[in-house]
């Protein structure tokens, strides 16, 4: 496992978010992620963990606090948001592949449109990425023809094709059949060994133990506990964490 | 043969009761059919159609300028043959493994029969009959050539072939109305099928972008845009087209800049456009609602801008869902053009009314209305077939096939 550097990639301070219906999803959440670090966020459903990482690339807005991503302050300035989204890749629970495009086109769409790179160039890179996630032979199929695990691996390759510095995973294995969870986790583990910064919302304890540098527990919109995996799972300092671990282990 | 008989038996006479019902229905059908055929062949006097064929086709379009319309039909035949052939040379397989286009030999047969029989049945002079047959031959020849050699076209060539259609539409408008060195033929002299098709195609083409914009407006986060779209859509949908057409003749002149709506024909075309756009917007809105929110989020999180996410990810999927409803809208739009006769335009129905008012053809209403019905049916059937083919082709599971 590569060691994170001291450089800060994501800095979230006292983030508060209300939904339009008045529900407060985040109540002053803090998190610092360093470059190359793999942070796993756990917590009961409704604790705001998905909402929290979705604020990192401005898929959700927030009302109070501050978030800085790779040195760019997240504000309502659209130029900042676009700049951040180019640096931050996201993998969704429901894959969200584009069903009307082939697997290869799913990967090449954004680099060609957003980064204005030559198409042939991007296609070469895309095929290499598909090779890396183990589905090179599916490049010309459509997402609907793939299994859930294959689709999620395509989604990871799609995010990587933009060459992001940060990858966000929003419960990447929750929508998968059990036998497909492993193939996706293996791809994520291989990524973690590279230099990329990852923030992963997941319930996969084994993955957290083996891959994460730090595990974070969220509850009711705040970060309750932050610790190295060994400490987090064996000797957490907060009552709330123990209760949560009792429920899932 | 025996299988056919067995199938007939199992479908028409599975039980005694069903058998009796089948016999009753079949004899009713036969009675009606015989009655119709007897009328069509022995009583109906089709002279009213033959004598007024030109009037039904183009209205009072000046005879010495009609070569422009022939040229346009020729270009249309060539473009149709080309596109058809190119599509044939790039067949696709849908999820059940069938080739597309399939059954297009049937389409050729129908086209050939109609093209050979139509001009003859209309009793056209021999040189005009020959001209139609020539056009038909041109279409089929180009279809055959394009079908043989279309495979050599790269993606850029395919785009060029698609580009023929907008170019053809614009040049067709010039050919019809004049300008660029051609003698101007004012819209008041257009009529019949020509006017119907001009009005319908103009409205169909323009209501499409307008409808998409309205649908996006209705889903917008900006209150002004949203409420503006809602008020517009609900106002238009709440008013009968005929009142809007009358209203349009009176007030559109004030609303649009001078050059755009000077003429009654174009005023009516704009009203049709605005009318259809409101209905189309609802079809597109349903399509947009069918695209999961995650699609937009995925596109945005990849760095696509709002217009890029919309144009490359959301709209293509929404359009596929909305296509059947949209084509339904286009078909009713085509039929709604008959209302233009009520504001005094000489489109198909307007022409028919003048013909039936002619003392020489009094009482020939059945022949005229039947002809109109068949003409409209052909246009609508073509729209419907085209849309179903397009739908199948846009299916993400329909993939280019190697053979």
XYZ file of C-alpha atoms in Angstrom:
652
model
C 0.000 0.000 0.000
C 1.373 3.364 -1.024
C 1.665 5.965 1.679
C -0.298 9.207 1.396
C 1.661 12.422 1.165
C 1.175 15.386 3.417
C -0.570 17.379 0.693
C -4.271 17.968 1.364
C -6.648 16.950 -1.473
C -10.037 17.459 0.147
C -10.734 19.693 3.067
C -14.313 19.880 4.331
C -15.011 22.115 7.323
C -18.244 22.227 9.323
C -20.409 21.437 6.295
C -24.133 21.865 6.894
C -26.818 21.011 4.388
C -30.571 21.306 4.450
C -32.804 19.727 1.835
C -35.571 21.964 0.481
C -38.077 20.076 2.648
C -36.262 21.314 5.748
C -34.476 18.081 6.611
C -30.899 18.715 7.734
C -28.682 16.024 6.217
C -25.296 17.399 7.303
C -24.787 19.034 10.696
C -21.229 20.279 10.586
C -19.327 17.433 8.958
C -15.513 17.675 8.854
C -13.079 15.622 6.819
C -9.536 16.019 5.562
C -8.228 13.706 2.876
C -4.580 13.737 1.907
C -3.178 12.983 -1.507
C -2.977 9.253 -2.255
C -5.063 8.424 0.770
C -7.893 5.881 0.768
C -10.639 6.909 3.181
C -13.626 4.666 3.816
C -16.774 6.269 5.160
C -19.152 3.996 7.054
C -22.311 4.665 8.945
C -25.953 3.693 9.271
C -28.308 4.579 6.433
C -29.525 8.136 6.655
C -26.354 9.263 8.368
C -25.524 11.616 5.476
C -22.467 9.780 4.134
C -23.652 9.723 0.511
C -24.780 13.316 0.725
C -21.398 14.238 2.169
C -19.282 12.816 -0.651
C -21.738 14.150 -3.227
C -20.964 17.648 -1.967
C -17.295 17.081 -2.889
C -18.061 17.355 -6.603
C -21.042 19.682 -6.229
C -23.723 17.136 -7.062
C -25.256 18.429 -3.818
C -24.960 21.990 -2.651
C -24.495 22.961 0.986
C -25.501 25.987 2.998
C -22.799 26.427 5.630
C -19.136 25.546 6.016
C -16.439 25.258 3.374
C -15.048 22.606 1.033
C -11.753 22.868 -0.813
C -10.867 20.245 -3.415
C -7.341 20.116 -4.820
C -6.849 23.743 -3.828
C -10.063 24.949 -5.500
C -12.699 26.367 -3.171
C -16.150 24.963 -3.884
C -18.437 27.926 -4.298
C -21.364 28.771 -6.469
C -18.927 29.902 -9.151
C -19.678 27.585 -12.066
C -16.107 27.768 -13.359
C -14.843 26.369 -10.072
C -17.435 23.609 -10.132
C -16.485 22.582 -13.671
C -12.788 22.650 -12.761
C -13.414 20.453 -9.722
C -15.556 17.976 -11.639
C -12.747 17.492 -14.126
C -10.421 16.496 -11.268
C -12.902 14.336 -9.374
C -14.296 11.083 -10.732
C -17.381 9.448 -9.284
C -18.660 5.878 -9.226
C -22.333 5.437 -8.371
C -24.313 2.739 -6.636
C -26.487 2.278 -9.741
C -23.504 2.450 -12.173
C -25.302 5.108 -14.264
C -23.680 3.993 -17.483
C -25.091 5.661 -20.588
C -27.292 2.929 -22.069
C -27.439 4.456 -25.557
C -23.657 4.403 -25.974
C -21.350 1.429 -26.376
C -18.955 0.586 -23.565
C -16.102 2.222 -25.446
C -18.174 5.354 -26.143
C -19.098 5.542 -22.467
C -15.402 5.890 -21.729
C -14.443 8.240 -24.564
C -17.391 10.663 -24.393
C -16.116 12.954 -21.652
C -12.385 13.060 -22.526
C -13.217 13.980 -26.128
C -15.926 16.503 -25.227
C -14.492 18.036 -22.086
C -10.741 17.680 -22.447
C -10.909 18.030 -26.260
C -8.457 15.218 -26.741
C -8.103 13.480 -30.127
C -10.536 10.600 -30.425
C -8.065 7.951 -31.569
C -5.856 8.803 -28.623
C -8.690 8.471 -26.108
C -9.863 5.218 -27.656
C -6.449 3.695 -27.212
C -6.412 4.764 -23.574
C -9.985 3.531 -23.074
C -9.145 0.076 -24.393
C -6.132 -0.061 -22.098
C -8.333 0.874 -19.133
C -10.903 -1.776 -20.025
C -8.042 -4.252 -20.171
C -6.992 -3.119 -16.725
C -10.446 -3.697 -15.219
C -10.571 -7.042 -16.989
C -13.277 -6.524 -19.643
C -11.348 -5.587 -22.772
C -13.441 -7.953 -24.876
C -16.695 -6.119 -24.024
C -15.633 -2.773 -25.527
C -18.154 -2.796 -28.352
C -21.122 -4.112 -26.397
C -23.798 -1.958 -24.827
C -24.187 -1.587 -21.055
C -27.494 -3.468 -21.096
C -25.655 -6.560 -22.317
C -23.286 -6.706 -19.340
C -23.675 -8.114 -15.845
C -23.854 -5.765 -12.865
C -20.263 -6.416 -11.885
C -19.052 -5.774 -15.421
C -21.114 -2.594 -15.604
C -19.602 -1.280 -12.407
C -16.112 -2.038 -13.676
C -16.930 -0.110 -16.861
C -18.129 2.756 -14.656
C -14.801 2.756 -12.823
C -12.899 2.712 -16.129
C -15.100 5.550 -17.365
C -14.208 7.661 -14.359
C -10.506 6.814 -14.766
C -10.529 7.791 -18.434
C -10.842 11.438 -17.344
C -7.586 10.957 -15.416
C -9.005 12.331 -12.172
C -6.837 13.006 -9.129
C -9.643 11.938 -6.799
C -12.158 9.116 -7.123
C -15.377 9.100 -5.111
C -17.246 5.802 -4.657
C -20.863 5.992 -3.515
C -21.722 2.478 -2.276
C -20.228 0.882 -5.404
C -21.124 -2.693 -4.479
C -24.518 -2.228 -2.795
C -26.538 -2.846 -5.954
C -24.551 -5.938 -6.960
C -25.361 -9.604 -6.572
C -23.061 -11.083 -3.915
C -20.978 -13.107 -6.360
C -20.095 -9.943 -8.291
C -18.977 -7.867 -5.340
C -15.506 -9.365 -5.299
C -14.587 -8.559 -8.899
C -15.403 -4.895 -8.286
C -13.579 -4.738 -4.965
C -10.502 -6.292 -6.559
C -10.443 -3.549 -9.184
C -10.794 -0.925 -6.436
C -8.027 -2.513 -4.412
C -5.707 -2.449 -7.425
C -6.502 1.236 -7.842
C -5.712 1.941 -4.224
C -2.224 0.598 -4.787
C -1.737 3.317 -7.370
C -1.367 6.870 -6.355
C -4.964 7.962 -6.669
C -6.910 9.537 -3.811
C -10.069 7.596 -2.984
C -13.062 8.312 -0.780
C -15.288 5.263 -0.527
C -18.706 4.988 1.055
C -19.222 1.285 1.622
C -20.328 -1.403 4.038
C -17.564 -3.796 2.976
C -15.645 -4.317 6.202
C -13.004 -6.537 4.649
C -12.236 -3.945 2.010
C -12.013 -1.226 4.676
C -9.662 -3.322 6.778
C -7.349 -4.257 3.938
C -7.313 -1.166 1.762
C -8.238 1.931 3.750
C -5.705 4.200 5.380
C -8.444 5.606 7.517
C -12.015 4.643 8.333
C -14.578 7.277 9.243
C -17.928 6.784 10.947
C -20.720 9.191 10.188
C -23.866 9.451 12.200
C -26.678 11.970 11.972
C -24.817 14.282 9.676
C -21.493 14.528 11.501
C -18.220 12.601 11.499
C -18.191 10.730 14.802
C -14.982 8.758 14.610
C -11.856 8.778 12.479
C -9.242 6.071 12.951
C -6.899 3.655 11.245
C -8.736 0.467 10.299
C -7.186 -1.688 13.007
C -8.156 0.787 15.718
C -11.535 1.503 14.171
C -12.638 -2.116 14.076
C -11.023 -3.402 17.276
C -10.811 -0.500 19.656
C -13.006 2.444 18.643
C -13.118 5.353 21.035
C -16.787 6.223 20.635
C -19.825 4.431 21.916
C -21.674 5.160 18.690
C -19.020 3.350 16.657
C -19.175 0.292 18.883
C -22.922 0.159 18.516
C -22.632 0.411 14.732
C -19.968 -2.286 14.580
C -22.079 -4.556 16.761
C -24.842 -4.260 14.212
C -22.792 -5.013 11.106
C -20.146 -7.474 12.286
C -51.187 -25.689 -47.742
C -52.392 -28.022 -45.042
C -50.645 -25.950 -42.392
C -52.450 -22.860 -43.622
C -55.758 -24.691 -43.440
C -54.964 -25.998 -39.983
C -54.026 -22.537 -38.799
C -57.186 -21.027 -40.255
C -59.194 -23.703 -38.539
C -57.576 -23.169 -35.163
C -57.909 -19.403 -35.384
C -61.401 -19.078 -36.839
C -63.197 -22.213 -35.634
C -61.680 -23.273 -32.318
C -65.133 -23.974 -30.834
C -68.617 -24.119 -32.269
C -69.590 -20.723 -30.781
C -66.436 -19.053 -32.050
C -66.994 -20.650 -35.439
C -70.486 -19.186 -35.722
C -69.171 -15.781 -34.693
C -66.403 -16.036 -37.300
C -68.895 -16.954 -40.023
C -71.164 -14.067 -39.075
C -68.330 -11.552 -39.062
C -66.820 -12.873 -42.284
C -70.130 -12.650 -44.130
C -70.666 -9.109 -42.860
C -67.193 -8.240 -44.068
C -67.849 -9.861 -47.441
C -71.145 -8.002 -47.837
C -69.493 -4.672 -47.084
C -66.588 -5.488 -49.380
C -68.795 -6.504 -52.276
C -70.917 -3.394 -51.778
C -67.863 -1.185 -51.774
C -66.313 -2.814 -54.835
C -69.584 -2.603 -56.758
C -69.750 1.088 -55.966
C -66.096 1.740 -56.713
C -66.122 -0.034 -60.083
C -69.620 0.497 -61.453
C -71.276 3.470 -59.797
C -68.506 5.853 -58.770
C -67.471 8.318 -61.452
C -63.797 8.905 -61.034
C -63.711 11.541 -63.725
C -63.924 14.144 -60.967
C -60.498 13.021 -59.737
C -58.970 12.567 -63.192
C -60.142 15.928 -64.466
C -58.854 17.736 -61.379
C -55.684 15.738 -60.746
C -53.411 18.751 -61.201
C -55.633 20.887 -58.972
C -55.489 18.264 -56.208
C -51.749 17.951 -56.605
C -50.588 21.577 -56.720
C -53.635 23.867 -56.792
C -53.300 26.889 -59.042
C -49.543 26.710 -59.293
C -48.711 28.337 -62.673
C -48.408 25.691 -65.368
C -45.293 27.191 -66.919
C -43.493 26.975 -63.550
C -44.531 23.428 -62.707
C -41.244 22.045 -64.040
C -39.757 23.256 -60.736
C -42.048 20.922 -58.827
C -41.172 18.042 -61.150
C -37.523 18.771 -60.504
C -38.212 18.757 -56.749
C -40.003 15.412 -56.965
C -37.073 14.081 -58.944
C -34.610 15.248 -56.291
C -36.820 13.729 -53.588
C -36.900 10.402 -55.419
C -33.117 10.451 -55.798
C -32.546 11.356 -52.133
C -35.004 8.698 -50.986
C -33.321 6.072 -53.133
C -29.903 7.098 -51.860
C -30.842 7.079 -48.160
C -32.766 3.852 -48.520
C -29.906 2.121 -50.280
C -27.346 3.373 -47.767
C -29.506 2.156 -44.887
C -29.763 -1.206 -46.604
C -26.008 -1.417 -46.908
C -25.631 -0.769 -43.159
C -28.115 -3.252 -41.744
C -28.511 -3.642 -38.014
C -29.521 -6.550 -35.893
C -32.028 -5.984 -33.134
C -32.162 -8.016 -29.960
C -34.117 -10.810 -31.589
C -31.474 -11.063 -34.279
C -33.542 -9.855 -37.198
C -31.995 -7.724 -39.854
C -33.073 -4.166 -40.377
C -34.279 -2.896 -42.746
C -36.212 -6.070 -43.285
C -39.354 -6.510 -45.342
C -38.194 -3.728 -47.574
C -38.733 -5.933 -50.625
C -42.424 -5.714 -49.711
C -42.063 -1.938 -49.589
C -40.470 -1.999 -53.053
C -43.318 -4.141 -54.383
C -45.944 -1.776 -52.964
C -44.083 1.211 -54.347
C -43.763 -0.322 -57.804
C -47.424 -1.333 -57.953
C -48.621 2.079 -56.745
C -46.188 3.895 -59.037
C -47.226 1.911 -62.111
C -50.945 1.844 -61.372
C -51.478 5.351 -59.976
C -50.599 7.458 -63.042
C -52.470 5.046 -65.306
C -55.579 5.009 -63.107
C -55.573 8.796 -62.995
C -55.709 8.749 -66.769
C -52.758 11.073 -67.071
C -51.495 11.899 -70.572
C -48.955 9.345 -71.704
C -45.940 11.637 -71.362
C -46.863 12.351 -67.716
C -47.392 8.667 -67.002
C -43.949 8.017 -68.460
C -42.499 10.765 -66.292
C -43.816 9.116 -63.097
C -42.527 5.748 -64.205
C -39.165 7.357 -64.908
C -39.084 8.835 -61.400
C -39.892 5.430 -59.958
C -37.116 3.838 -61.985
C -34.694 6.557 -60.832
C -35.535 5.883 -57.172
C -35.108 2.141 -57.511
C -31.913 2.450 -59.549
C -30.281 4.737 -56.978
C -31.490 2.517 -54.151
C -29.874 -0.447 -55.858
C -26.612 1.377 -56.563
C -26.405 2.850 -53.057
C -27.241 -0.540 -51.598
C -24.363 -2.127 -53.504
C -21.735 0.487 -52.829
C -22.957 2.142 -49.616
C -20.661 -0.008 -47.507
C -17.694 1.983 -48.776
C -18.979 5.156 -47.139
C -17.156 6.040 -43.947
C -18.772 7.864 -41.033
C -18.166 11.173 -42.807
C -19.895 9.905 -45.941
C -22.883 8.774 -43.891
C -23.111 12.219 -42.313
C -23.054 13.767 -45.790
C -25.920 11.528 -46.899
C -27.947 12.643 -43.863
C -27.073 16.252 -44.640
C -28.779 15.924 -48.037
C -32.193 16.174 -46.392
C -31.985 19.626 -44.771
C -30.274 20.951 -47.916
C -33.014 19.404 -50.027
C -35.709 20.927 -47.798
C -34.268 24.421 -48.118
C -33.724 24.150 -51.861
C -37.208 22.670 -52.191
C -38.628 25.753 -50.507
C -36.717 27.934 -52.963
C -37.945 25.845 -55.909
C -41.531 26.143 -54.704
C -41.616 29.798 -53.798
C -39.030 31.199 -56.198
C -36.157 33.583 -55.627
C -32.463 33.102 -56.431
C -33.212 33.862 -60.070
C -36.456 31.889 -60.217
C -39.773 33.628 -60.838
C -41.594 34.148 -57.544
C -44.765 32.114 -57.107
C -46.722 33.665 -54.212
C -48.128 31.258 -51.582
C -51.648 32.261 -52.556
C -51.156 30.239 -55.749
C -50.034 27.074 -53.977
C -52.673 24.503 -53.275
C -53.706 20.903 -52.948
C -51.290 18.283 -51.707
C -48.398 20.712 -52.252
C -49.801 23.223 -49.780
C -50.758 20.510 -47.293
C -47.227 19.118 -47.342
C -45.571 22.538 -47.156
C -47.679 23.553 -44.144
C -47.288 20.212 -42.369
C -43.551 19.841 -42.960
C -42.858 23.434 -41.936
C -44.817 22.992 -38.703
C -43.311 19.565 -37.962
C -39.748 20.786 -38.460
C -40.122 23.982 -36.434
C -42.352 22.668 -33.641
C -39.696 20.107 -32.804
C -36.972 22.445 -31.451
C -39.636 24.703 -29.977
C -41.276 21.780 -28.188
C -37.946 20.578 -26.798
C -37.187 24.081 -25.485
C -40.642 24.308 -23.891
C -40.236 20.911 -22.253
C -36.843 21.938 -20.858
C -38.351 25.240 -19.730
C -41.105 23.434 -17.902
C -38.518 21.426 -15.963
C -36.229 24.384 -15.386
C -35.203 25.607 -11.939
C -35.780 29.210 -12.981
C -39.306 30.171 -11.925
C -39.824 32.678 -14.735
C -38.891 30.148 -17.402
C -40.880 27.395 -15.759
C -44.048 29.397 -15.320
C -43.730 30.946 -18.755
C -43.606 27.482 -20.322
C -46.468 26.172 -18.188
C -48.719 29.119 -19.049
C -47.899 28.823 -22.739
C -48.436 25.058 -22.908
C -51.651 25.101 -20.929
C -53.051 28.077 -22.828
C -52.423 26.465 -26.212
C -53.692 23.068 -25.088
C -56.797 24.672 -23.695
C -57.840 26.323 -26.935
C -59.217 24.599 -30.058
C -56.891 24.861 -33.054
C -59.544 26.457 -35.201
C -59.929 29.423 -32.830
C -56.163 29.831 -32.776
C -56.099 29.764 -36.562
C -58.717 32.506 -36.790
C -56.935 34.416 -34.043
C -53.653 33.972 -35.878
C -55.027 35.481 -39.069
C -55.921 38.565 -37.040
C -53.153 39.082 -34.510
C -50.058 37.235 -35.707
C -49.281 40.178 -37.952
C -48.772 42.284 -34.834
C -46.714 39.706 -32.931
C -44.112 38.682 -35.481
C -41.645 40.961 -37.220
C -42.994 42.158 -40.551
C -41.104 39.891 -42.904
C -42.117 36.669 -41.201
C -45.885 36.706 -41.339
C -47.057 38.814 -44.214
C -48.997 36.102 -45.894
C -52.041 34.100 -44.804
C -50.357 30.826 -45.722
C -47.324 31.517 -43.554
C -49.435 32.881 -40.711
C -51.334 29.616 -40.673
C -48.054 27.689 -40.762
C -46.780 29.588 -37.720
C -50.017 28.978 -35.805
C -49.759 25.259 -36.591
C -46.155 25.340 -35.387
C -46.945 27.078 -32.101
C -49.922 24.808 -31.570
C -48.028 21.577 -32.207
C -45.081 22.736 -30.081
C -47.225 22.797 -26.934
C -48.348 19.198 -27.436
C -44.883 18.092 -28.456
C -43.474 19.669 -25.295
C -45.630 17.339 -23.214
C -44.414 14.301 -25.143
C -40.798 15.381 -24.695
C -41.406 16.089 -21.008
C -42.613 12.520 -20.540
C -39.460 11.342 -22.298
C -37.251 13.494 -20.067
C -39.014 12.187 -16.969
C -38.212 8.645 -18.075
C -34.449 9.270 -17.986
C -33.137 8.519 -14.484
C -31.644 11.464 -12.612
C -28.416 9.453 -12.260
C -27.758 9.823 -15.990
C -27.532 13.568 -15.668
C -25.449 13.293 -12.501
C -23.042 10.853 -14.126
C -22.612 13.157 -17.106
C -22.064 16.186 -14.868
C -19.629 14.352 -12.627
C -17.581 13.516 -15.729
C -17.225 17.236 -16.297
C -19.790 17.656 -19.088
C -21.427 21.081 -19.099
C -25.198 21.400 -18.745
C -25.782 21.657 -22.528
C -23.371 18.786 -23.194
C -25.026 16.537 -20.598
C -28.398 17.384 -22.066
C -27.423 16.995 -25.699
C -25.244 13.914 -25.483
C -26.746 11.943 -22.610
C -30.251 12.974 -21.534
C -31.986 14.078 -24.743
C -30.963 11.107 -26.898
C -32.495 8.775 -24.329
C -35.555 10.977 -23.801
C -36.199 11.223 -27.531
C -36.293 7.477 -27.909
C -38.976 7.272 -25.254
C -40.873 10.242 -26.650
C -40.645 9.196 -30.298
C -43.925 7.243 -30.592
C -45.900 10.029 -28.902
C -44.137 12.632 -31.025
C -44.924 10.861 -34.253
C -48.533 10.540 -33.118
C -48.431 14.304 -32.722
C -46.978 14.767 -36.190
C -49.692 12.564 -37.658
C -52.455 14.601 -36.031
C -50.681 17.759 -37.152
C -50.783 16.511 -40.736
C -54.499 15.850 -40.407
C -55.107 19.159 -38.657
C -53.969 20.946 -41.803
C -57.461 20.223 -43.166
C -58.722 22.906 -40.773
C -56.868 25.439 -42.898
C -59.652 25.088 -45.466
C -61.922 26.797 -42.930
C -59.786 29.922 -42.980
C -59.873 29.880 -46.749
C -56.642 28.161 -47.701
C -56.695 25.867 -50.732
C -54.977 22.862 -49.219
C -56.332 19.384 -50.015
C -59.698 19.820 -48.326
C -60.064 23.404 -49.540
C -59.352 22.262 -53.093
C -61.820 19.422 -52.687
C -64.515 21.860 -51.575
C -64.021 24.065 -54.641
C -64.089 21.008 -56.893
C -67.312 19.741 -55.336
C -68.847 23.188 -55.689
C -68.193 23.049 -59.425
C -71.581 22.372 -61.135
C -69.895 19.885 -63.471
C -69.045 17.603 -60.535
C -72.045 18.049 -58.269
C -72.823 15.088 -56.035
C -69.402 13.478 -56.422
C -68.566 13.930 -52.732
C -67.937 10.251 -51.993
C -65.296 9.915 -54.715
C -63.518 13.081 -53.593
C -63.572 12.348 -49.863
C -62.439 8.782 -50.384
C -59.503 9.985 -52.450
C -58.566 12.490 -49.742
C -58.820 9.815 -47.067
C -56.546 7.502 -49.040
C -54.027 10.292 -49.654
C -53.900 11.202 -45.962
C -53.749 7.566 -45.002
C -50.709 7.054 -47.247
C -48.878 10.046 -45.746
C -49.667 9.007 -42.171
C -48.780 5.371 -42.807
C -45.428 6.485 -44.197
C -44.808 8.582 -41.072
C -45.772 5.699 -38.825
C -43.620 3.149 -40.641
C -40.674 5.525 -40.677
C -40.982 6.181 -36.968
C -41.143 2.505 -36.082
C -38.062 1.846 -38.151
C -36.273 4.750 -36.491
C -37.330 3.517 -33.064
C -35.869 0.111 -33.760
C -32.688 1.648 -35.102
C -32.281 3.865 -32.022
C -32.669 0.906 -29.694
C -29.337 0.620 -27.878
C -29.633 -3.136 -28.223
C -29.769 -2.804 -31.986
C -26.181 -3.138 -33.012
C -24.443 -2.793 -36.348
C -24.219 -6.230 -37.874
C -21.187 -7.592 -39.606
C -22.937 -9.250 -42.521
